[in-house]
Tab-separated table of C-alpha atoms and ligand atoms in Angstrom:
chain	number	residue	atom	x	y	z
A	1	MET	CA	9.187	-0.125	28.552
A	2	GLU	CA	6.493	2.263	26.495
A	3	THR	CA	2.962	2.580	26.801
A	4	ILE	CA	2.486	2.940	22.944
A	5	LEU	CA	-0.744	5.116	22.035
A	6	VAL	CA	-1.766	5.150	18.068
A	7	LEU	CA	-3.998	8.206	18.050
A	8	THR	CA	-6.019	8.992	14.717
A	9	THR	CA	-9.368	10.627	13.635
A	10	THR	CA	-11.971	8.634	11.772
A	11	GLU	CA	-13.413	9.847	8.774
A	12	SER	CA	-16.653	11.326	8.105
A	13	ASP	CA	-18.335	7.958	6.864
A	14	GLY	CA	-16.788	6.440	10.806
A	15	SER	CA	-13.928	4.605	8.689
A	16	LEU	CA	-10.107	4.338	9.069
A	17	ALA	CA	-7.589	6.287	6.178
A	18	LYS	CA	-5.225	4.329	4.750
A	19	SER	CA	-2.559	6.895	6.895
A	20	ALA	CA	-4.136	5.688	10.119
A	21	ARG	CA	-3.414	1.918	9.219
A	22	GLU	CA	-0.207	3.202	8.424
A	23	ALA	CA	0.506	4.608	11.806
A	24	LEU	CA	-0.786	1.366	13.273
A	25	HIS	CA	1.558	-0.768	11.490
A	26	ALA	CA	4.212	1.327	12.530
A	27	ALA	CA	3.191	1.165	16.437
A	28	LYS	CA	2.509	-2.241	16.148
A	29	SER	CA	6.373	-2.939	14.696
A	30	LEU	CA	7.602	-0.795	17.419
A	31	CYS	CA	5.521	-2.439	19.939
A	32	ASP	CA	7.258	-6.081	18.971
A	33	THR	CA	11.023	-4.876	19.015
A	34	LEU	CA	10.236	-2.946	22.416
A	35	ALA	CA	10.300	-5.328	25.047
A	36	GLY	CA	7.546	-5.296	28.047
A	37	SER	CA	5.678	-2.313	25.704
A	38	THR	CA	2.064	-1.992	25.769
A	39	PHE	CA	0.052	-1.213	22.835
A	40	VAL	CA	-3.293	1.042	23.158
A	41	ILE	CA	-5.380	2.970	20.314
A	42	GLY	CA	-6.805	6.096	20.505
A	43	LEU	CA	-9.918	7.241	17.913
A	44	ILE	CA	-11.634	10.553	18.012
A	45	GLY	CA	-14.971	10.907	15.696
A	46	GLU	CA	-18.428	11.848	15.492
A	47	THR	CA	-18.933	7.528	16.099
A	48	VAL	CA	-15.340	5.486	16.748
A	49	GLN	CA	-17.235	2.060	16.979
A	50	ALA	CA	-16.794	0.570	13.626
A	51	ALA	CA	-13.237	2.057	13.086
A	52	ALA	CA	-12.443	0.233	16.202
A	53	ASP	CA	-14.462	-2.934	14.667
A	54	SER	CA	-12.274	-2.740	11.530
A	55	ILE	CA	-8.900	-3.378	13.436
A	56	ALA	CA	-10.044	-5.382	16.151
A	57	ALA	CA	-8.150	-8.106	15.140
A	58	CYS	CA	-4.784	-6.146	16.184
A	59	PRO	CA	-3.098	-7.021	19.109
A	60	ALA	CA	-3.835	-3.521	21.039
A	61	THR	CA	-4.499	-3.981	24.611
A	62	LYS	CA	-6.859	-1.429	24.869
A	63	TYR	CA	-9.471	1.078	22.943
A	64	TYR	CA	-10.087	4.792	24.012
A	65	GLY	CA	-12.295	6.910	22.014
A	66	VAL	CA	-13.638	10.607	22.274
A	67	THR	CA	-17.062	10.621	20.361
A	68	GLY	CA	-19.911	13.397	19.691
A	69	ALA	CA	-20.967	15.859	17.024
A	70	ASP	CA	-18.318	18.290	18.441
A	71	PHE	CA	-15.551	15.897	17.153
A	72	SER	CA	-16.710	15.296	14.086
A	73	GLN	CA	-15.082	17.841	12.059
A	74	SER	CA	-11.478	19.492	12.345
A	75	ARG	CA	-11.172	21.972	15.047
A	76	TYR	CA	-7.962	23.391	16.922
A	77	ALA	CA	-9.757	23.616	20.266
A	78	SER	CA	-11.533	20.530	20.291
A	79	ASP	CA	-9.484	18.481	18.678
A	80	ALA	CA	-6.382	19.658	21.230
A	81	ALA	CA	-8.902	18.702	23.918
A	82	ALA	CA	-10.023	15.178	23.121
A	83	ALA	CA	-6.193	14.462	22.487
A	84	GLU	CA	-4.988	15.673	25.018
A	85	ALA	CA	-7.531	13.367	27.469
A	86	ILE	CA	-7.062	10.282	25.621
A	87	CYS	CA	-3.056	10.490	25.687
A	88	LYS	CA	-4.048	11.226	29.731
A	89	ALA	CA	-6.572	8.148	30.075
A	90	ALA	CA	-3.830	5.703	28.211
A	91	GLN	CA	-0.609	7.086	30.315
A	92	ALA	CA	0.550	7.232	27.094
A	93	THR	CA	4.753	7.125	26.762
A	94	VAL	CA	4.924	7.044	23.166
A	95	VAL	CA	2.099	8.795	20.789
A	96	ILE	CA	1.838	7.796	17.326
A	97	ALA	CA	-0.306	9.457	14.710
A	98	PRO	CA	-0.940	9.833	10.957
A	99	GLY	CA	0.234	13.160	10.065
A	100	THR	CA	-3.178	14.415	8.035
A	101	SER	CA	-3.578	18.137	8.166
A	102	ARG	CA	-5.724	17.568	10.851
A	103	LEU	CA	-3.721	15.888	13.503
A	104	SER	CA	-0.718	17.530	11.820
A	105	ARG	CA	-1.710	20.824	13.711
A	106	VAL	CA	-3.042	20.056	16.682
A	107	LEU	CA	-0.244	17.620	18.098
A	108	PRO	CA	2.630	19.467	18.578
A	109	GLY	CA	0.374	21.917	21.041
A	110	VAL	CA	-0.758	18.260	22.873
A	111	ALA	CA	2.378	17.550	23.564
A	112	GLN	CA	3.092	20.774	24.996
A	113	ARG	CA	0.544	20.726	27.330
A	114	LEU	CA	0.976	17.145	28.307
A	115	GLY	CA	4.752	18.489	28.811
A	116	GLY	CA	6.346	16.389	26.381
A	117	ARG	CA	8.221	16.838	23.232
A	118	ALA	CA	6.861	16.544	19.270
A	119	ASP	CA	8.621	15.235	16.184
A	120	THR	CA	6.622	15.621	12.666
A	121	HIS	CA	7.336	14.220	9.086
A	122	VAL	CA	8.758	10.978	11.158
A	123	THR	CA	9.584	8.465	8.251
A	124	GLY	CA	10.341	5.463	10.605
A	125	VAL	CA	10.415	4.024	14.013
A	126	ASP	CA	12.539	1.765	15.066
A	127	GLY	CA	12.856	-0.238	18.869
A	128	SER	CA	15.799	-2.973	17.320
A	129	SER	CA	18.279	-1.427	19.516
A	130	GLY	CA	16.339	-1.892	22.891
A	131	VAL	CA	15.550	2.095	22.513
A	132	LEU	CA	13.130	3.775	20.345
A	133	SER	CA	14.462	5.670	18.112
A	134	ILE	CA	13.025	7.823	14.867
A	135	SER	CA	14.079	8.483	11.300
A	136	ARG	CA	13.487	12.040	9.342
A	137	TRP	CA	14.706	13.400	6.620
A	138	TYR	CA	16.265	17.409	6.897
A	139	TYR	CA	17.242	19.989	4.091
A	140	ARG	CA	14.769	19.277	1.446
A	141	GLN	CA	15.082	15.122	2.173
A	142	ARG	CA	18.984	15.299	0.899
A	143	MET	CA	19.821	14.125	4.663
A	144	GLU	CA	17.891	11.230	7.132
A	145	ALA	CA	19.105	11.629	10.384
A	146	GLN	CA	18.196	9.120	13.437
A	147	THR	CA	17.091	10.564	16.613
A	148	GLN	CA	16.233	9.375	20.297
A	149	ARG	CA	14.260	11.373	22.872
A	150	THR	CA	14.364	11.165	26.947
A	151	GLN	CA	11.526	13.468	27.083
A	152	ARG	CA	7.912	11.735	27.484
A	153	PRO	CA	5.468	12.338	26.696
A	154	TRP	CA	7.042	11.781	22.980
A	155	VAL	CA	4.742	12.388	20.059
A	156	ILE	CA	5.156	11.502	16.971
A	157	VAL	CA	3.875	12.141	13.473
A	158	VAL	CA	4.144	9.786	10.900
A	159	ASP	CA	4.331	11.121	6.962
A	160	PRO	CA	1.248	9.491	5.016
A	161	GLY	CA	2.865	7.634	2.400
A	162	SER	CA	5.932	6.267	4.014
A	163	GLN	CA	4.705	3.159	5.832
A	164	THR	CA	2.819	-0.280	5.054
A	165	PRO	CA	-0.394	-0.089	6.013
A	166	CYS	CA	-1.584	-2.522	8.301
A	167	GLU	CA	-3.772	-5.523	7.384
A	168	CYS	CA	-5.520	-5.734	11.031
A	169	GLY	CA	-8.649	-7.766	10.605
A	170	SER	CA	-12.030	-6.915	11.765
A	171	GLY	CA	-14.092	-7.944	14.764
A	172	THR	CA	-16.058	-6.411	18.013
A	173	ALA	CA	-13.612	-3.783	19.816
A	174	SER	CA	-14.597	-3.160	23.262
A	175	VAL	CA	-14.072	1.311	23.634
A	176	GLU	CA	-13.426	2.809	26.614
A	177	ILE	CA	-15.030	6.066	26.067
A	178	VAL	CA	-13.140	9.259	27.533
A	179	PRO	CA	-15.764	12.244	28.572
A	180	VAL	CA	-14.295	15.513	27.248
A	181	THR	CA	-16.978	18.477	28.204
A	182	LEU	CA	-15.740	21.382	25.795
A	183	PRO	CA	-16.372	24.813	27.046
A	184	GLU	CA	-18.580	27.417	24.604
A	185	SER	CA	-15.269	28.869	23.895
A	186	SER	CA	-13.936	25.903	22.462
A	187	LYS	CA	-16.569	25.433	19.965
A	188	ARG	CA	-16.395	29.522	18.263
A	189	THR	CA	-15.022	27.860	14.946
A	190	THR	CA	-17.841	26.284	12.916
A	191	VAL	CA	-16.813	24.088	9.644
A	192	LEU	CA	-19.154	25.152	7.244
A	193	GLY	CA	-18.411	22.932	4.298
A	194	ILE	CA	-15.454	21.788	1.971
A	195	ARG	CA	-14.693	23.313	-1.225
A	196	GLU	CA	-12.834	20.895	-3.351
A	197	PRO	CA	-12.070	20.452	-6.878
A	198	ALA	CA	-14.082	18.292	-9.232
A	199	ALA	CA	-13.397	14.886	-9.013
A	200	ASP	CA	-11.956	15.101	-12.384
A	201	ALA	CA	-10.075	18.265	-11.915
A	202	GLN	CA	-8.234	16.672	-8.817
A	203	THR	CA	-4.734	16.033	-10.462
A	204	ILE	CA	-2.425	15.167	-7.208
A	205	ARG	CA	-3.084	11.835	-6.344
A	206	PRO	CA	-0.996	10.390	-3.563
A	207	ASP	CA	-2.122	7.215	-3.980
A	208	ALA	CA	-1.299	6.718	-7.403
A	209	LYS	CA	1.818	4.435	-8.811
A	210	LEU	CA	2.730	6.855	-10.861
A	211	LEU	CA	3.848	10.428	-10.602
A	212	PHE	CA	4.030	11.876	-14.287
A	213	VAL	CA	5.780	15.242	-14.595
A	214	THR	CA	5.982	18.049	-17.242
A	215	GLY	CA	8.439	20.212	-17.973
A	216	ALA	CA	8.121	23.829	-19.710
A	217	GLY	CA	9.251	21.930	-22.938
A	218	TRP	CA	5.687	21.008	-23.165
A	219	THR	CA	4.256	25.047	-24.041
A	220	LYS	CA	8.208	26.070	-26.389
A	221	LYS	CA	8.553	25.839	-29.914
A	222	GLN	CA	8.339	22.801	-31.688
A	223	ALA	CA	10.299	21.617	-34.869
A	224	ASP	CA	7.834	23.567	-36.854
A	225	GLY	CA	8.506	26.861	-35.136
A	226	GLN	CA	4.934	26.918	-33.435
A	227	THR	CA	4.082	26.123	-29.618
A	228	HIS	CA	1.048	23.204	-29.321
A	229	VAL	CA	0.200	24.105	-25.909
A	230	PRO	CA	-3.614	22.674	-26.719
A	231	ASP	CA	-2.509	19.479	-28.125
A	232	ALA	CA	-0.492	19.635	-24.669
A	233	GLU	CA	-3.013	19.665	-22.703
A	234	LYS	CA	-5.074	16.861	-24.356
A	235	LEU	CA	-2.359	14.856	-24.245
A	236	ILE	CA	-1.030	15.424	-20.533
A	237	LEU	CA	-4.987	14.976	-19.506
A	238	GLY	CA	-5.848	12.028	-21.531
A	239	PHE	CA	-2.797	10.010	-19.930
A	240	LEU	CA	-3.304	11.123	-16.242
A	241	LYS	CA	-7.487	9.949	-17.101
A	242	THR	CA	-6.294	6.900	-18.611
A	243	ALA	CA	-3.428	5.752	-16.118
A	244	ARG	CA	-4.813	7.527	-12.941
A	245	ALA	CA	-1.696	9.042	-12.428
A	246	SER	CA	-0.360	12.095	-9.871
A	247	LEU	CA	0.253	15.281	-11.846
A	248	GLY	CA	3.617	17.188	-10.986
A	249	SER	CA	5.462	19.736	-12.619
A	250	SER	CA	8.545	21.490	-13.222
A	251	LYS	CA	9.006	25.061	-11.312
A	252	SER	CA	9.501	26.754	-14.846
A	253	LEU	CA	6.455	25.271	-16.126
A	254	VAL	CA	4.262	26.080	-13.138
A	255	ASP	CA	5.979	29.821	-13.106
A	256	LEU	CA	4.982	30.769	-16.845
A	257	GLY	CA	1.386	30.951	-15.765
A	258	GLY	CA	2.250	33.817	-13.066
A	259	GLU	CA	3.948	35.384	-16.083
A	260	GLY	CA	0.923	35.237	-18.316
A	261	GLN	CA	2.689	32.967	-20.952
A	262	ALA	CA	0.531	29.988	-22.514
A	263	VAL	CA	0.488	26.878	-19.783
A	264	LEU	CA	-1.553	24.369	-19.030
A	265	SER	CA	-4.419	25.388	-17.483
A	266	PHE	CA	-4.505	22.672	-14.785
A	267	LEU	CA	-1.546	23.154	-13.453
A	268	THR	CA	-0.979	25.079	-10.161
A	269	HIS	CA	1.845	25.757	-7.483
A	270	LEU	CA	0.732	22.519	-5.779
A	271	ASN	CA	1.869	20.334	-8.308
A	272	GLN	CA	5.584	21.693	-8.124
A	273	ILE	CA	8.462	19.032	-7.438
A	274	GLY	CA	11.393	19.641	-6.272
A	275	GLN	CA	13.300	22.070	-3.633
A	276	THR	CA	11.031	24.724	-3.752
A	277	GLY	CA	8.357	22.463	-4.389
A	278	SER	CA	6.888	18.566	-2.789
A	279	THR	CA	8.652	15.393	-2.906
A	280	PRO	CA	6.005	13.140	-3.475
A	281	ARG	CA	6.635	9.224	-2.628
A	282	HIS	CA	5.170	7.358	-5.554
A	283	GLN	CA	6.198	3.733	-7.249
A	284	LYS	CA	7.305	4.861	-10.200
A	285	GLY	CA	7.714	8.486	-12.255
A	286	LEU	CA	8.063	9.360	-15.712
A	287	SER	CA	9.470	12.954	-16.588
A	288	THR	CA	8.956	14.735	-19.921
A	289	CYS	CA	10.069	17.581	-21.436
A	290	CYS	CA	11.610	18.752	-18.364
A	291	HIS	CA	15.663	18.702	-18.164
A	292	GLY	CA	16.279	17.427	-14.754
A	293	GLU	CA	18.054	19.989	-12.865
A	294	GLU	CA	19.245	19.543	-9.223
A	295	PRO	CA	16.497	21.558	-7.610
A	296	HIS	CA	13.418	19.705	-9.592
A	297	THR	CA	14.858	16.310	-9.382
A	298	VAL	CA	16.119	16.705	-5.351
A	299	GLY	CA	11.992	16.089	-5.294
A	300	TRP	CA	12.268	12.690	-6.881
A	301	ARG	CA	13.551	11.123	-4.078
A	302	PHE	CA	11.259	8.711	-3.168
A	303	ILE	CA	10.350	7.496	-6.403
A	304	ASN	CA	11.627	4.430	-6.948
A	305	GLU	CA	11.876	3.777	-10.475
A	306	ARG	CA	12.524	7.039	-12.568
A	307	ARG	CA	12.759	7.286	-16.288
A	308	ALA	CA	12.544	10.558	-18.746
A	309	ILE	CA	11.725	11.698	-22.063
A	310	SER	CA	13.596	14.963	-22.995
A	311	LEU	CA	14.892	15.970	-26.298
A	312	ASP	CA	18.389	16.718	-25.212
A	313	PRO	CA	20.361	13.863	-24.684
A	314	ASN	CA	22.580	15.995	-22.397
A	315	CYS	CA	20.329	16.932	-19.679
A	316	GLY	CA	20.245	16.251	-15.914
A	317	TRP	CA	17.850	13.212	-16.617
A	318	ALA	CA	21.165	11.934	-19.114
A	319	ARG	CA	23.452	12.621	-16.736
A	320	GLY	CA	21.872	9.742	-13.598
A	321	LYS	CA	18.871	11.451	-12.198
A	322	ALA	CA	16.844	8.623	-14.447
A	323	ASP	CA	16.935	4.688	-14.659
A	324	VAL	CA	16.071	5.504	-18.178
A	325	LEU	CA	16.388	8.528	-20.814
A	326	TYR	CA	14.153	8.376	-23.858
A	327	VAL	CA	15.468	10.659	-26.189
A	328	ALA	CA	12.755	11.630	-27.644
A	329	ASP	CA	9.775	14.025	-28.489
A	330	ALA	CA	7.347	13.604	-25.786
A	331	PHE	CA	4.413	14.484	-28.083
A	332	ALA	CA	4.881	11.848	-30.327
A	333	VAL	CA	5.786	9.361	-27.117
A	334	MET	CA	2.909	10.084	-25.497
A	335	THR	CA	0.198	10.007	-28.293
A	336	ARG	CA	1.455	6.680	-28.937
A	337	VAL	CA	1.302	5.627	-25.204
A	338	ASN	CA	-2.377	7.201	-25.341
A	339	ASP	CA	-3.417	4.745	-27.998
A	340	LEU	CA	-2.062	1.890	-26.484
A	341	LEU	CA	-3.881	2.509	-23.641
A	342	ALA	CA	-7.051	3.246	-25.238
A	343	ALA	CA	-6.502	-0.153	-27.166
A	344	LYS	CA	-6.375	-1.936	-23.984
A	345	GLY	CA	-9.180	-0.176	-22.430
B	401	FAD	C1	16.721	28.466	-5.294
B	401	FAD	C2	16.278	27.231	-6.583
B	401	FAD	C3	14.776	26.315	-6.264
B	401	FAD	C4	14.439	25.599	-6.865
B	401	FAD	N1	13.399	24.471	-7.048
B	401	FAD	C5	13.016	24.285	-8.094
B	401	FAD	C6	11.752	23.070	-7.662
B	401	FAD	O1	11.157	22.917	-7.128
B	401	FAD	N2	11.688	22.542	-8.680
B	401	FAD	C7	11.625	22.805	-9.713
B	401	FAD	O2	11.153	21.935	-10.951
B	401	FAD	N3	12.834	23.606	-10.214
B	401	FAD	C8	13.244	24.560	-9.486
B	401	FAD	N4	14.251	25.332	-9.378
B	401	FAD	C9	14.170	25.520	-10.805
B	401	FAD	C10	15.237	24.525	-11.928
B	401	FAD	O3	16.545	24.984	-11.703
B	401	FAD	C11	15.173	24.736	-13.371
B	401	FAD	O4	15.193	25.746	-13.891
B	401	FAD	C12	13.675	23.632	-13.808
B	401	FAD	O5	13.671	22.700	-12.964
B	401	FAD	C13	13.279	23.764	-15.279
B	401	FAD	O6	12.424	23.749	-15.514
B	401	FAD	P1	12.283	22.431	-16.964
B	401	FAD	O7	13.133	22.208	-16.830
B	401	FAD	O8	10.774	22.221	-16.992
B	401	FAD	O9	12.457	23.703	-17.984
B	401	FAD	P2	13.329	23.704	-19.056
B	401	FAD	O10	14.807	24.341	-18.342
B	401	FAD	O11	13.354	24.962	-20.001
B	401	FAD	O12	13.542	22.307	-20.114
B	401	FAD	C14	12.956	21.944	-21.008
B	401	FAD	C15	12.899	20.903	-21.402
B	401	FAD	O13	11.993	20.377	-22.666
B	401	FAD	C16	12.666	20.063	-23.569
B	401	FAD	N5	11.955	19.727	-24.740
B	401	FAD	C17	11.443	20.294	-25.210
B	401	FAD	N6	10.451	20.363	-26.699
B	401	FAD	C18	10.304	18.594	-26.059
B	401	FAD	C19	9.670	17.628	-26.689
B	401	FAD	N7	8.866	18.453	-27.808
B	401	FAD	N8	9.495	16.211	-26.062
B	401	FAD	C20	10.715	16.690	-25.613
B	401	FAD	N9	11.269	17.454	-24.633
B	401	FAD	C21	11.078	18.495	-25.004
B	401	FAD	C22	14.106	20.392	-23.890
B	401	FAD	O14	14.948	19.820	-24.571
B	401	FAD	C23	14.601	20.907	-22.381
B	401	FAD	O15	15.455	19.662	-21.608
B	401	FAD	C24	15.135	25.877	-8.474
B	401	FAD	C25	16.208	26.892	-9.218
B	401	FAD	C26	16.022	27.369	-7.802
B	401	FAD	C27	17.811	28.317	-8.173
């Protein structure tokens, strides 16, 4: 019998992010399977009422909130104090939270303060055997483990994108405000602003249906003996814009930039997919001008439908890494695809 607390922060406009609804869905499913458990919600933010109302139809038995200007922005000292206070007020034995950058950096410390334990990057919670267990991937997403703990409270930080978001409807929620008085020493850090790329320069879109991956082939000499990097840039950006896809890259291509060679100007190491890069989650993936080597394709673990375009019929994709391989010139294929998308409007 557990007291399950879903702990999350509200957005700057007072709403709840999709990742918070995913944590809520995981907690709700867990509560359904663990007999005798209760399920409560804790919200941190400048205001929390609108967020609580937006999910008021969910079966949570209680809402807790820590509110005020001091809790509007990400800051370790204030976020940790708020999270600790809510966990204590709720007497939570299990805390489920979305793995946002704001909560991920705070919650392991909160678990320590409460004498509990924390697990991050969790991709599943299950109580069907009558005992709570979590799933988590190890060794760059190659092995999946299921873990149980006896220590409580157990803080479980869930990877965004790994759960279905709950569709609890709105209503009117009664929120119990938990008072937190911060000492001056907890207010020393001030967020002056957020620097981020312009919206059209943003190429990493975790919510996109499609991951479009570029490889070093885009910068290699082509059949005419010349490189065509400006054409490559135009084709790739044109496709990203119309398909609203997220952009990934092979390591070779992003490394070329560091070596001073001609590369696609909008790529950074943040775009790199693979063993030393990221492991994004998307419904579909299309790889272009990339060889499909193991250290790269291991980053495709959570792409459900994989396709690739390469000139090499013996590339890694052809050896079982892709569902469909087009042995073709990616310049020609993407020109045609962009034309078709433009015609479709
Ligand atoms: C410890 C370690 C960790 C690594 N981690 C990563 C990682 O995280 N991510 C990663 O990506 N790599 C990683 N690598 C590197 C990886 O092994 C490969 O070297 C790299 O992925 C190759 O990149 P690529 O396929 O873009 O380039 P290449 O191997 O140069 O392949 C280019 C491909 O483009 C094709 N091509 C050329 N022109 C065209 C055209 N017009 N149309 C279609 N196809 C065309 C060619 O046929 C070729 O197959 C790692 C390596 C090591 C040793």
